[in-house]
Amino acid sequence: MSSDYEYSDDDGDYYDEDELMDQDDQVANHSADSAPSEEEMDIDAFDLPTKGKQKSYHIESTTLSKHDLERAMDENIEYIAGIFGIEPEVASILLRHFEWNKEKLTEKYVDNPTGINAEAGVSAKPNPPRSTTSGSSRSTRRTTPASSRSKKSLSVEGPFVCPICFDDTQTRTLALACSHKFCTECWTAYATNKIRSEGEFKTTCMAEECTLVATDSFIQSVLATDLPTFDRFKELLARHFVSCNRKLKFCPYPECAQTVSCPAAASKFALTTIIPIVNCGDEKHKFCFACPIEDDHRPLICSVSKLWTQKCRDDSETANWIKSNTKECSKCQSTIEKDGGCNHMTCKKCKYEFCWVCMGPWSEHGTAWYSCNRFDEKESVEARDAQSKSRASLERYLHYYNRWANHEQSAKLSMDLYAKTEKKMEEMQLTSALTWIEVQFMKKAVDEVFRCRMTLKWTYAMAYYLQKGNEKELFEDNQRDLEKAVEDLSELLEQPIDTETIGALRQKVTDKTVYVQKRNEIVLEDSAQGYLEGRWKWNTPVEGFD
Amino acid sequence: MDARLRRVNKEITDCKNDKASNVQIELIDNSPFHLKGTFQGPEDTPYEGGCFDVDIVIPEAYPFQPVKMKFITKVYHPNVSSASGAICLDILKDAWSPVLTLKSTLISLQSLLCSPEPNDPQDAEVAKHYMTSKQSFNDTARYWTHIYAGGPEVSGAVKGSKVTQDDAEQDEIAMAGLEKAHVDQFESLGFPRSKVIEVLRRLNYRGANVAKINEDRVVEELLK
Ligand SMILES: [Zn+2]
Ligand SMILES: [Zn+2]
Ligand SMILES: [Zn+2]
Ligand SMILES: [Zn+2]
């Protein structure tokens, strides 16, 4: 209840979604290109003592609000400012230059403070910039020899003419420590362009080849009348900080301003044994800490999930064909459209009952459901020994893909179903004796079905890559038990609701929900344990496995 | 007045008034934000005597964003695309500073012609030519200057190829910086001349490279 409201006051409302998504991309790229190595950054404050009795599949994480994040940045800044006796603003610029790696900065700074100050733009470079009017200033690519010219060039007598806008009526000017003077308006336009158009927090002096970096208070003063842009500046700083720290990630949900800390997922190696599905404190904002796959892709680890999504993209043509929402009744050939999450289909025309997934008669599924989750490779190969091998492998893929896509689609449809049901529940609340709390069983059940279908979906991707053998069979047994339970619950949810039977239905649905939840936990827990024990073997090379 | 407009107008006027300057800026249409810059090819370079036109577009956020420039006149240079005139120069990108002006940028372009940066090429084929044989590269660049930039006629010899007196006629072989003997050699095997030129240019069949490239390899490429 509370988590929904805790952070809403400091949501960054002023920028639109696209802008934020772009930022996310940049951050993602950044961390992929220049990801700091594991030991480089250490923000001890976020390390939690591992609690004793958590489920193996549950990965510990903490949430940081915008303020928590700023505090964490400040702690780093104060630490550096303290040990070197420098201004916090200077420490901040140095830290950014070193991608927030305190240790590296400390080490280098002790050696050569003057050099580091110049390199980071804290103090001017020893050789002053050449005058811009001198003709052959071709480019900074050429390192010009230190021509020892004094700094007087811009201290003009008479009326000041801003070298940017050529306006001689400007009276308000500003300069960084390098004394390169420009009118305030140009500074504002320049900083705004950096921050808004380039998404850049580092604003250097406007003079050619002057590398001095503007301090935060300087930026604040030139943006005094444009708070949203200054806030954006702070946002960029925070994003940079997060991208430099492997333990941190922004919640990818567009409207969200939370950051998640997940030390367990900070090393690449750890990702062969855990799947860091976390949330930002809001249960709905669930995401994988380590990869760009939006889904909760448990029980399949990140690297194999990526293989699978890549494969699905490559085979999208076949996938499209499979994905289609309609199928033909295998008895009367009339077209049947799937309209709920349940796989138990009844042809409207001939009343034939069948399973949407395997198209086989439903009657067999009560006892022999396994025939629908397990691709009998041996039989399939034998039956089609005339067919080429590639055909067999395509069919094998389609077997898993079909089920994978089906659970995804069913999960979506069950949400639609819920929307319909919710309306009905509201009415019932008015006409029956049930309270608001009592009608929540429906929501709980639908949420659980959704969650489990996500698990099931990824169990099919996992089964596709699992090496044949006992372990895979046990995995598929668990998968089958969960699938059967989910289909049963789904079917219950599609039953008509009326006042007389609601009490009984409620009991049934509630019991089944508990059962389904248990089955899901078994799948997740067993697969998580399997990773820790090194039990899972793949039929394709996977990084970190042998 | 709009700061961008004031600045650009001032830049255009200053440039007009500066009689000593060898850089000109004029309007292309009625907008002061789309201009044409012109400068002379620098002395003691293969571009000497040529007159080079540059297309200039002033972006919305000028001068806080770099001006957009590309050559209108075709130039044979490692940092200029021989096809599109696009320029690879740091001040047109990251190293841009708002204190730079149209004039100073054009002067930078002029000095780019003096000192190519083949390690950061815009046109890889031209850069390879430059790296392989400076002499042959200079001949070709001079020939381009003559054909496209109104430079002086190439005196005597672009090696091995006869330059016709008629200015309008362009010698394909000289344009590509190749030697006539080489082109003739493969043409005589029955391949069309344009194809031979295309392949030899791509393979950088020039100078010391000729010895390194097996003739079978050339034929193989020609057969593709
Ligand atoms: Zn100004
Ligand atoms: Zn400066
Ligand atoms: Zn969130
Ligand atoms: Zn992942």
Short mmCIF file of N, CA, C and O in Angstrom, two decimals, chain A residues 10 41 43 45-46 62-77 100 234-245 247-251 257-261:
data_model
loop_
_atom_site.label_atom_id
_atom_site.label_comp_id
_atom_site.label_asym_id
_atom_site.label_seq_id
_atom_site.Cartn_x
_atom_site.Cartn_y
_atom_site.Cartn_z
N ASP A 10 8.73 13.31 -5.76
CA ASP A 10 9.90 13.81 -6.48
C ASP A 10 10.08 13.14 -7.84
O ASP A 10 11.17 13.01 -8.34
N MET A 41 34.49 0.18 -8.27
CA MET A 41 33.63 1.03 -7.47
C MET A 41 33.12 0.26 -6.28
O MET A 41 32.81 -0.90 -6.36
N ILE A 43 30.47 1.08 -3.25
CA ILE A 43 29.65 1.96 -2.43
C ILE A 43 29.13 1.12 -1.30
O ILE A 43 28.10 0.47 -1.38
N ALA A 45 27.84 1.64 1.39
CA ALA A 45 26.58 1.96 2.04
C ALA A 45 25.44 1.08 1.54
O ALA A 45 24.50 0.80 2.26
N PHE A 46 25.52 0.60 0.26
CA PHE A 46 24.41 -0.17 -0.28
C PHE A 46 24.54 -1.67 -0.05
O PHE A 46 23.65 -2.42 -0.36
N THR A 62 18.08 -3.20 -2.85
CA THR A 62 17.49 -2.10 -2.11
C THR A 62 17.13 -0.99 -3.07
O THR A 62 17.68 -0.90 -4.17
N THR A 63 16.23 -0.14 -2.63
CA THR A 63 15.78 0.95 -3.48
C THR A 63 16.33 2.27 -2.95
O THR A 63 16.36 2.50 -1.75
N LEU A 64 16.76 3.09 -3.87
CA LEU A 64 17.24 4.42 -3.49
C LEU A 64 16.33 5.46 -4.13
O LEU A 64 16.09 5.40 -5.34
N SER A 65 15.87 6.38 -3.34
CA SER A 65 15.12 7.48 -3.91
C SER A 65 16.11 8.46 -4.53
O SER A 65 17.32 8.32 -4.38
N LYS A 66 15.58 9.46 -5.20
CA LYS A 66 16.42 10.50 -5.76
C LYS A 66 17.32 11.11 -4.68
O LYS A 66 18.51 11.36 -4.91
N HIS A 67 16.73 11.32 -3.50
CA HIS A 67 17.51 11.93 -2.43
C HIS A 67 18.59 10.99 -1.90
O HIS A 67 19.70 11.42 -1.61
N ASP A 68 18.24 9.71 -1.80
CA ASP A 68 19.25 8.73 -1.36
C ASP A 68 20.44 8.76 -2.30
O ASP A 68 21.60 8.69 -1.89
N LEU A 69 20.12 8.84 -3.60
CA LEU A 69 21.17 8.81 -4.61
C LEU A 69 22.06 10.04 -4.48
O LEU A 69 23.29 9.94 -4.51
N GLU A 70 21.44 11.20 -4.32
CA GLU A 70 22.22 12.42 -4.16
C GLU A 70 23.09 12.34 -2.90
O GLU A 70 24.24 12.79 -2.89
N ARG A 71 22.53 11.74 -1.87
CA ARG A 71 23.31 11.60 -0.64
C ARG A 71 24.53 10.70 -0.87
O ARG A 71 25.63 10.99 -0.42
N ALA A 72 24.30 9.63 -1.61
CA ALA A 72 25.42 8.72 -1.90
C ALA A 72 26.51 9.45 -2.70
O ALA A 72 27.70 9.27 -2.45
N MET A 73 26.10 10.29 -3.64
CA MET A 73 27.07 11.06 -4.41
C MET A 73 27.82 12.01 -3.48
O MET A 73 29.05 12.12 -3.54
N ASP A 74 27.07 12.67 -2.63
CA ASP A 74 27.68 13.62 -1.69
C ASP A 74 28.70 12.94 -0.77
O ASP A 74 29.74 13.51 -0.46
N GLU A 75 28.37 11.73 -0.35
CA GLU A 75 29.30 11.03 0.53
C GLU A 75 30.65 10.81 -0.16
O GLU A 75 31.70 11.00 0.45
N ASN A 76 30.58 10.42 -1.42
CA ASN A 76 31.82 10.25 -2.19
C ASN A 76 32.58 11.56 -2.31
O ASN A 76 33.79 11.60 -2.17
N ILE A 77 31.82 12.61 -2.61
CA ILE A 77 32.43 13.93 -2.80
C ILE A 77 33.10 14.40 -1.51
O ILE A 77 34.25 14.85 -1.51
N TRP A 100 33.76 8.24 -11.11
CA TRP A 100 33.41 7.98 -9.71
C TRP A 100 34.23 6.86 -9.09
O TRP A 100 33.77 6.20 -8.16
N LYS A 234 21.12 18.13 -12.91
CA LYS A 234 21.35 17.24 -11.76
C LYS A 234 20.99 15.80 -12.11
O LYS A 234 21.64 14.86 -11.66
N GLU A 235 19.94 15.67 -12.90
CA GLU A 235 19.52 14.35 -13.36
C GLU A 235 20.64 13.67 -14.19
O GLU A 235 20.93 12.49 -14.02
N LEU A 236 21.25 14.44 -15.06
CA LEU A 236 22.35 13.91 -15.88
C LEU A 236 23.51 13.46 -15.00
O LEU A 236 24.13 12.42 -15.23
N LEU A 237 23.79 14.26 -13.98
CA LEU A 237 24.86 13.88 -13.05
C LEU A 237 24.53 12.56 -12.37
O LEU A 237 25.38 11.67 -12.26
N ALA A 238 23.28 12.45 -11.93
CA ALA A 238 22.87 11.23 -11.24
C ALA A 238 22.96 10.03 -12.17
O ALA A 238 23.41 8.95 -11.78
N ARG A 239 22.54 10.22 -13.43
CA ARG A 239 22.59 9.11 -14.38
C ARG A 239 24.03 8.67 -14.64
O ARG A 239 24.31 7.49 -14.77
N HIS A 240 24.90 9.64 -14.71
CA HIS A 240 26.31 9.30 -14.90
C HIS A 240 26.82 8.50 -13.71
O HIS A 240 27.48 7.48 -13.85
N PHE A 241 26.49 8.96 -12.53
CA PHE A 241 26.90 8.27 -11.31
C PHE A 241 26.42 6.82 -11.32
O PHE A 241 27.18 5.89 -11.05
N VAL A 242 25.15 6.63 -11.67
CA VAL A 242 24.58 5.29 -11.69
C VAL A 242 25.26 4.43 -12.75
O VAL A 242 25.60 3.27 -12.52
N SER A 243 25.51 5.03 -13.93
CA SER A 243 26.10 4.24 -15.01
C SER A 243 27.54 3.83 -14.68
O SER A 243 28.06 2.89 -15.26
N CYS A 244 28.17 4.56 -13.76
CA CYS A 244 29.54 4.24 -13.38
C CYS A 244 29.59 3.16 -12.31
O CYS A 244 30.66 2.73 -11.92
N ASN A 245 28.46 2.81 -11.78
CA ASN A 245 28.43 1.89 -10.66
C ASN A 245 27.67 0.62 -11.01
O ASN A 245 26.46 0.63 -11.20
N LYS A 247 26.70 -1.69 -9.29
CA LYS A 247 25.71 -2.15 -8.33
C LYS A 247 24.39 -1.40 -8.47
O LYS A 247 23.42 -1.71 -7.80
N LEU A 248 24.38 -0.36 -9.30
CA LEU A 248 23.20 0.48 -9.40
C LEU A 248 22.57 0.43 -10.78
O LEU A 248 23.26 0.30 -11.79
N LYS A 249 21.26 0.56 -10.79
CA LYS A 249 20.55 0.68 -12.06
C LYS A 249 19.28 1.49 -11.83
O LYS A 249 18.60 1.30 -10.83
N PHE A 250 18.97 2.35 -12.81
CA PHE A 250 17.72 3.08 -12.71
C PHE A 250 16.56 2.15 -13.02
O PHE A 250 16.68 1.27 -13.87
N CYS A 251 15.47 2.37 -12.34
CA CYS A 251 14.26 1.64 -12.68
C CYS A 251 13.90 2.03 -14.11
O CYS A 251 13.80 3.21 -14.43
N ALA A 257 11.38 7.35 -10.77
CA ALA A 257 12.63 8.07 -10.46
C ALA A 257 13.49 7.29 -9.47
O ALA A 257 14.43 7.82 -8.90
N GLN A 258 13.16 6.03 -9.27
CA GLN A 258 13.89 5.23 -8.27
C GLN A 258 15.13 4.57 -8.86
O GLN A 258 15.21 4.33 -10.07
N THR A 259 16.06 4.28 -8.00
CA THR A 259 17.27 3.55 -8.40
C THR A 259 17.34 2.28 -7.57
O THR A 259 16.99 2.30 -6.40
N VAL A 260 17.78 1.21 -8.18
CA VAL A 260 17.89 -0.05 -7.45
C VAL A 260 19.36 -0.40 -7.28
O VAL A 260 20.15 -0.26 -8.21
N SER A 261 19.70 -0.83 -6.07
CA SER A 261 21.04 -1.30 -5.81
C SER A 261 21.00 -2.81 -5.66
O SER A 261 20.22 -3.34 -4.87
#
